[in-house]
XYZ file of N, CA and C in Angstrom:
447
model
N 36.801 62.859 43.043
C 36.214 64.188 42.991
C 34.697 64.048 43.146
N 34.273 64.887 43.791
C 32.586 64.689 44.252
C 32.162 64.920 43.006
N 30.546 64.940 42.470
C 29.545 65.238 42.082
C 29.545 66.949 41.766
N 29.538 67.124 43.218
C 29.053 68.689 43.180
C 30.572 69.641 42.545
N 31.561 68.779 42.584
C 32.985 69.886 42.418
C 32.451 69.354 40.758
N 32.459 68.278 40.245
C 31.906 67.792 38.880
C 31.381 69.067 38.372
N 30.448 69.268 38.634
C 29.336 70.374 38.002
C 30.191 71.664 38.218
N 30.865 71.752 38.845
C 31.431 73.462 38.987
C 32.504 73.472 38.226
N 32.893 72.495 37.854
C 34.382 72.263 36.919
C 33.483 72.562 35.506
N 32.168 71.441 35.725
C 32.089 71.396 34.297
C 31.289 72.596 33.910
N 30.819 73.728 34.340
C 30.689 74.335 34.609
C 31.284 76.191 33.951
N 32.677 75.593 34.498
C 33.953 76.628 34.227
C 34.754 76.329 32.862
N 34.270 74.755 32.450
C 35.012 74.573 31.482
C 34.327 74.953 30.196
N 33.164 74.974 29.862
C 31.822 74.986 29.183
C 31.898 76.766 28.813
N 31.391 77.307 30.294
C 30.764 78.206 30.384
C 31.781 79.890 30.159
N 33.423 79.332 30.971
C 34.060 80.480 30.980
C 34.425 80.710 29.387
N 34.644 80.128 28.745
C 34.780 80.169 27.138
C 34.067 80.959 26.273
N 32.995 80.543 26.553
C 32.086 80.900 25.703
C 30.889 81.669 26.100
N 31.374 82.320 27.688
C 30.683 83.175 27.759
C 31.858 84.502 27.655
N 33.031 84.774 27.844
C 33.968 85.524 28.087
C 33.510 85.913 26.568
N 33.863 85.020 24.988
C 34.017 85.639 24.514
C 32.535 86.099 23.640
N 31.083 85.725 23.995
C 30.427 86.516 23.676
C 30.492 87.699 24.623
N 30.984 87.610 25.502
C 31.139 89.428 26.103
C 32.077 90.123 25.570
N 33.432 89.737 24.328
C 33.689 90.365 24.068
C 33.322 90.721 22.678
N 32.481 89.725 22.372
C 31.813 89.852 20.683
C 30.465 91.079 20.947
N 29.775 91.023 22.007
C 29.189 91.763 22.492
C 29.648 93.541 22.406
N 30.395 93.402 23.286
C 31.072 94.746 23.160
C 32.263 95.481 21.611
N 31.956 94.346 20.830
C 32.744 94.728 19.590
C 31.724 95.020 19.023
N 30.658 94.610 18.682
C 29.480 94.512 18.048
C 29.116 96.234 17.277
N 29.196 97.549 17.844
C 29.485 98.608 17.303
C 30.642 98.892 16.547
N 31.699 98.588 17.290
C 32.707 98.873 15.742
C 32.807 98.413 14.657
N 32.309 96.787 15.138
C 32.025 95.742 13.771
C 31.355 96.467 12.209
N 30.036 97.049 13.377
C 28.977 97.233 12.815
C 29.230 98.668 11.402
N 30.151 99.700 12.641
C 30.197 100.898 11.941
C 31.674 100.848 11.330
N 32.526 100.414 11.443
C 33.917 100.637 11.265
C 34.658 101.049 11.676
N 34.163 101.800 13.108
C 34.950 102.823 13.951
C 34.855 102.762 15.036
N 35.973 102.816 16.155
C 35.415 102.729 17.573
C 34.885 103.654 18.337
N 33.868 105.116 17.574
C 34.149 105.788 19.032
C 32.379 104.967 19.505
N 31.573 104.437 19.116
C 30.582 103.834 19.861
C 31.110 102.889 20.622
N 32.297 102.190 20.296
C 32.833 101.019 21.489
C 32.985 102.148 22.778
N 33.839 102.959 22.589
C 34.055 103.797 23.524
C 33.638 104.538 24.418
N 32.191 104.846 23.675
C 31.115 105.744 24.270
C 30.500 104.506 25.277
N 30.533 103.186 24.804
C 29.823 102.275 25.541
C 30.877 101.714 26.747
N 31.996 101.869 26.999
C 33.079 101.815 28.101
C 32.865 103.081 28.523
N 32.402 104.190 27.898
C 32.507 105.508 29.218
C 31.256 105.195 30.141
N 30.467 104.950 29.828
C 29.064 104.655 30.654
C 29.467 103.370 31.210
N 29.808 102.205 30.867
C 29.563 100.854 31.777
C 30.972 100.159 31.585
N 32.147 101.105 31.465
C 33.503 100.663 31.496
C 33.670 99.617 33.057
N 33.464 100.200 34.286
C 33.935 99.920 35.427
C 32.554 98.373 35.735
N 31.682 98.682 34.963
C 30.347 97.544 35.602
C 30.735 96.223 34.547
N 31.558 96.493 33.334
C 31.478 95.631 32.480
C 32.803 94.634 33.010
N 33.650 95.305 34.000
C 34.755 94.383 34.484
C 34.025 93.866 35.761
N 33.132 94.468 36.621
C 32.488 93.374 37.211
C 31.678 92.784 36.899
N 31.186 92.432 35.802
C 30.595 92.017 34.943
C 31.343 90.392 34.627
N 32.330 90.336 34.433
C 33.376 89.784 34.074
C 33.135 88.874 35.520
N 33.939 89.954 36.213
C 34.640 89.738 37.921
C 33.537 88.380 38.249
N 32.000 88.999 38.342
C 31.167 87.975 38.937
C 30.505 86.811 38.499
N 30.801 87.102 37.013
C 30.321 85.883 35.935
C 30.943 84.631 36.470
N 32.591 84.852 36.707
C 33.451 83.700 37.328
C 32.709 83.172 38.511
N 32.279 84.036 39.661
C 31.857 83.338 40.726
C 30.585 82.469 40.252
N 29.972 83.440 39.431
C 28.770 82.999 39.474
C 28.465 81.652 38.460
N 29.479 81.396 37.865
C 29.441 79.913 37.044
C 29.561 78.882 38.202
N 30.637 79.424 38.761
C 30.410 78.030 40.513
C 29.303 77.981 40.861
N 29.461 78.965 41.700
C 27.780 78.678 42.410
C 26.429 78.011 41.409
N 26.393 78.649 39.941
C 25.314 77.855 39.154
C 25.735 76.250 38.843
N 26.674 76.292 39.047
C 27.473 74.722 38.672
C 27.090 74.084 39.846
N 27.302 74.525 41.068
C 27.220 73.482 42.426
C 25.595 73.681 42.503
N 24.898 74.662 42.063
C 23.523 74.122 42.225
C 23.073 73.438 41.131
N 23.466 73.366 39.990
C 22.432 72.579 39.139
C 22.818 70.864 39.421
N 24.205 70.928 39.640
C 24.754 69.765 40.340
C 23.484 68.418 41.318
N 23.394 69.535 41.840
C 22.601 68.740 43.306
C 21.328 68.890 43.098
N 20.624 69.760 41.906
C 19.078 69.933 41.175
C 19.204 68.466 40.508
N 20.020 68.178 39.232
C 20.065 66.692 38.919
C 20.720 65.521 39.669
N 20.929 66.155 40.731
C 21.153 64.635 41.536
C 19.827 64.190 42.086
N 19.067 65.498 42.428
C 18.104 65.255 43.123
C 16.764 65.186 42.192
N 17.306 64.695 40.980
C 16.330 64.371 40.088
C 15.502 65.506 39.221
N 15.721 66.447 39.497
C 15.347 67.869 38.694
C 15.494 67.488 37.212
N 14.361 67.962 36.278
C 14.481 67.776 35.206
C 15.446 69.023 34.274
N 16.185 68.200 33.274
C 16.941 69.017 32.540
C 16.674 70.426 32.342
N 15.650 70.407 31.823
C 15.237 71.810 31.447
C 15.013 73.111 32.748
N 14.275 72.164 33.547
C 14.299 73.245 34.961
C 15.698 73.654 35.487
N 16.538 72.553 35.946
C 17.877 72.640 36.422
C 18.306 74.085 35.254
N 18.734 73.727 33.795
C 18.894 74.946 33.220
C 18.347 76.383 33.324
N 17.217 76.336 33.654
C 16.951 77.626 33.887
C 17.223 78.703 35.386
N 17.642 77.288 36.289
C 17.580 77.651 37.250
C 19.367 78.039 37.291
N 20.056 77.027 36.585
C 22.008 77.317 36.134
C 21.471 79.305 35.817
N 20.819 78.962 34.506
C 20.841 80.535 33.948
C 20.603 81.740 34.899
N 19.069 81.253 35.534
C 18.578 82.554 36.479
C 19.976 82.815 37.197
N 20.437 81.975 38.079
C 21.712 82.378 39.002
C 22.985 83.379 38.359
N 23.337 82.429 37.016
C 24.410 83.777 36.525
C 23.789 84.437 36.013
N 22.997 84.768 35.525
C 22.653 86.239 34.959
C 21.896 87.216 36.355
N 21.251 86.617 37.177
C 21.042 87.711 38.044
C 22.115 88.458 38.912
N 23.017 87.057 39.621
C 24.527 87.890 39.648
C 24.632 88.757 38.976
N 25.629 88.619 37.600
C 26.356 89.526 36.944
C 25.332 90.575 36.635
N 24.351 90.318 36.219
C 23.426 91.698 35.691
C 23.082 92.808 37.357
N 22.876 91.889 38.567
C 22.858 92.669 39.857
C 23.798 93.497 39.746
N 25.297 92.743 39.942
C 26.392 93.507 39.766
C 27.042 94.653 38.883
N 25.944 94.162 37.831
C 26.357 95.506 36.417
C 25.771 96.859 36.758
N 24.551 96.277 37.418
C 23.724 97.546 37.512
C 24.257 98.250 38.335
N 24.055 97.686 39.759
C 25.414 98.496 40.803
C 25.709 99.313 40.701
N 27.325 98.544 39.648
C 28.535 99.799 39.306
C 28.252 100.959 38.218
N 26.830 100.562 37.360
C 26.393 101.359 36.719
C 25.969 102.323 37.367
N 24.727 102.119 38.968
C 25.129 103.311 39.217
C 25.881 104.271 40.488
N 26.684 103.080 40.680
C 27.676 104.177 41.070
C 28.412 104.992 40.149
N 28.861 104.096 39.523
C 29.976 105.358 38.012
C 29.402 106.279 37.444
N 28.080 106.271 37.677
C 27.104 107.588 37.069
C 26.972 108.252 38.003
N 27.036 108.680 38.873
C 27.220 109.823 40.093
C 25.697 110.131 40.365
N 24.706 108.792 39.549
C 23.428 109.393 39.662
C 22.638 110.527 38.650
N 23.529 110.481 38.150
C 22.991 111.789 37.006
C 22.607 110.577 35.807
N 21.015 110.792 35.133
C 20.270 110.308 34.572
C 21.257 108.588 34.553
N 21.028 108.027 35.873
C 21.280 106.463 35.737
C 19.853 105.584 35.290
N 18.681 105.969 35.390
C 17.988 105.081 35.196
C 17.947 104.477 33.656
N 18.138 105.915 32.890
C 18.232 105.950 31.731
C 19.358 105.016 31.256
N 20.863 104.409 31.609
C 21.652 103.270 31.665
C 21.029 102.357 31.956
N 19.907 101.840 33.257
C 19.749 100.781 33.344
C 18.626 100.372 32.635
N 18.041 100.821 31.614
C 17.180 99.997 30.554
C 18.324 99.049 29.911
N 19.314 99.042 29.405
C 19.682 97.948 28.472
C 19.998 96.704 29.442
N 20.859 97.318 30.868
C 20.881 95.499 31.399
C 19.408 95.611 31.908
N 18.542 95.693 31.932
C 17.855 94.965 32.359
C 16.956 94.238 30.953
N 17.036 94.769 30.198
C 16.865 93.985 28.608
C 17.629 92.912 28.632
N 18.683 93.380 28.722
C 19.604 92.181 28.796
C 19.887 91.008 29.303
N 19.351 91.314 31.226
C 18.790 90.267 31.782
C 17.902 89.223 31.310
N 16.632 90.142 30.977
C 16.153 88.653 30.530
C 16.130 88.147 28.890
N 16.553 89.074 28.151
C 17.066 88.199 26.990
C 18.432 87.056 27.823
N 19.075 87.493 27.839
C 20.291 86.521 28.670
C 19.808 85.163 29.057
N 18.657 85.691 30.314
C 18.530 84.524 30.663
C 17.609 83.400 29.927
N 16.924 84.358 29.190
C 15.629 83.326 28.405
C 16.497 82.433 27.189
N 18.046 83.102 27.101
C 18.864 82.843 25.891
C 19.579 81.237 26.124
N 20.069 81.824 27.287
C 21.208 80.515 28.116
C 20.378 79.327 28.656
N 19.108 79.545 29.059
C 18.307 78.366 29.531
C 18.374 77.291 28.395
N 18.193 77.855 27.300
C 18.342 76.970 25.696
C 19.590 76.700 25.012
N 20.704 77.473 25.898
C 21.515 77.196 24.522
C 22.836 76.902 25.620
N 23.948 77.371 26.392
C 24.267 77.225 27.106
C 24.611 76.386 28.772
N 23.700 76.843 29.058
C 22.672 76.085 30.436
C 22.435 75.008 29.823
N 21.697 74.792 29.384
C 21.479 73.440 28.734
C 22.604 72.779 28.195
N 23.480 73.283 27.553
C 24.434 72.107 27.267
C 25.664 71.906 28.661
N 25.411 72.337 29.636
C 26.524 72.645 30.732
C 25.497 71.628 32.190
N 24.446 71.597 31.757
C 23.197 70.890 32.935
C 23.246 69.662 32.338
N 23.702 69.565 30.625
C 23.414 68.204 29.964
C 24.921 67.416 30.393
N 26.057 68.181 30.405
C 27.357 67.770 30.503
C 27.075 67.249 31.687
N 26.607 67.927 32.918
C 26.593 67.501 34.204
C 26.039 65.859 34.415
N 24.563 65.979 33.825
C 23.667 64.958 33.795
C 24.458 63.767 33.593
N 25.204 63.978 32.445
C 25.924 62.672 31.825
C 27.439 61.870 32.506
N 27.693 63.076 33.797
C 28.159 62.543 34.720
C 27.626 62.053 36.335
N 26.539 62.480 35.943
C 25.914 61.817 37.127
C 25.672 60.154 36.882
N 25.048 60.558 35.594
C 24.790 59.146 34.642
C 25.831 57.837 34.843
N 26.863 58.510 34.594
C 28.297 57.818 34.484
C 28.607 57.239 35.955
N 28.118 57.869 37.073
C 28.634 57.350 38.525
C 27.170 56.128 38.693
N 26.381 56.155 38.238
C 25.462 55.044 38.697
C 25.298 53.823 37.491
């Protein structure tokens, strides 16, 4: 198995876990909070359809950040950069993609006002995963590059 399929595996194995289920700890996070779901609900009527592509593109977008950070530490990129650069990729995906369907499903009627939280979100996200995530998924990689030389 190459290098670069390496990083996209390790990648999917790391990343789909434990990012799936802070998206769904995420979106519980109001009922938790109050005891009741209609804020879960209110938050699926506004970004119900963006939060499954949300989902949808996170998957692609762990490959593609996997096959590039791959070939960033082959090519000698330092840990920390490679991570930020894993992070920038999935979160600008999925957050591109959120916004989108955000506003299409809003017919345009006060959408801008929806897109303040992903774009909060963006870069908390990404400033989040460069440290905590990314980094341990760029470190997994590293230590198989390590392992082939």
């Amino acid at each position: 198995m190459s290098l670069r399929r390496k990083g996209i595996l390790s990648s999917y194995l790391i990343g789909t876990p434990l990012g799936l289920i802070t998206i769904f700890l995420f979106f519980s996070i109001p009922a938790m909070l109050t005891g009741e779901g209609l804020a879960t609900m209110s938050l699926f009527a506004v970004y119900g359809k963006a939060v499954v592509g949300l989902i949808i593109s996170f998957l692609i977008a762990l490959g593609l950040a996997g096959y590039s950070a791959a070939v960033d530490l082959e090519n000698q990129k330092t840990l920390l950069k490679s991570s930020f650069k894993f992070s920038l990729i999935v979160n600008s995906i999925i957050w591109s993609v959120f916004i989108l369907l955000t506003i299409l499903d809003n017919d345009g009627k006060n959408f801008w006002l929806y897109l303040i939280p992903p774009i909060i979100a963006f870069l908390v996200c990404t400033a989040i995963t460069t440290f905590t995530i990314g980094l341990l998924i760029c470190n997994s990689i590293k230590q198989k590059i390590n392992n082939l030389n």
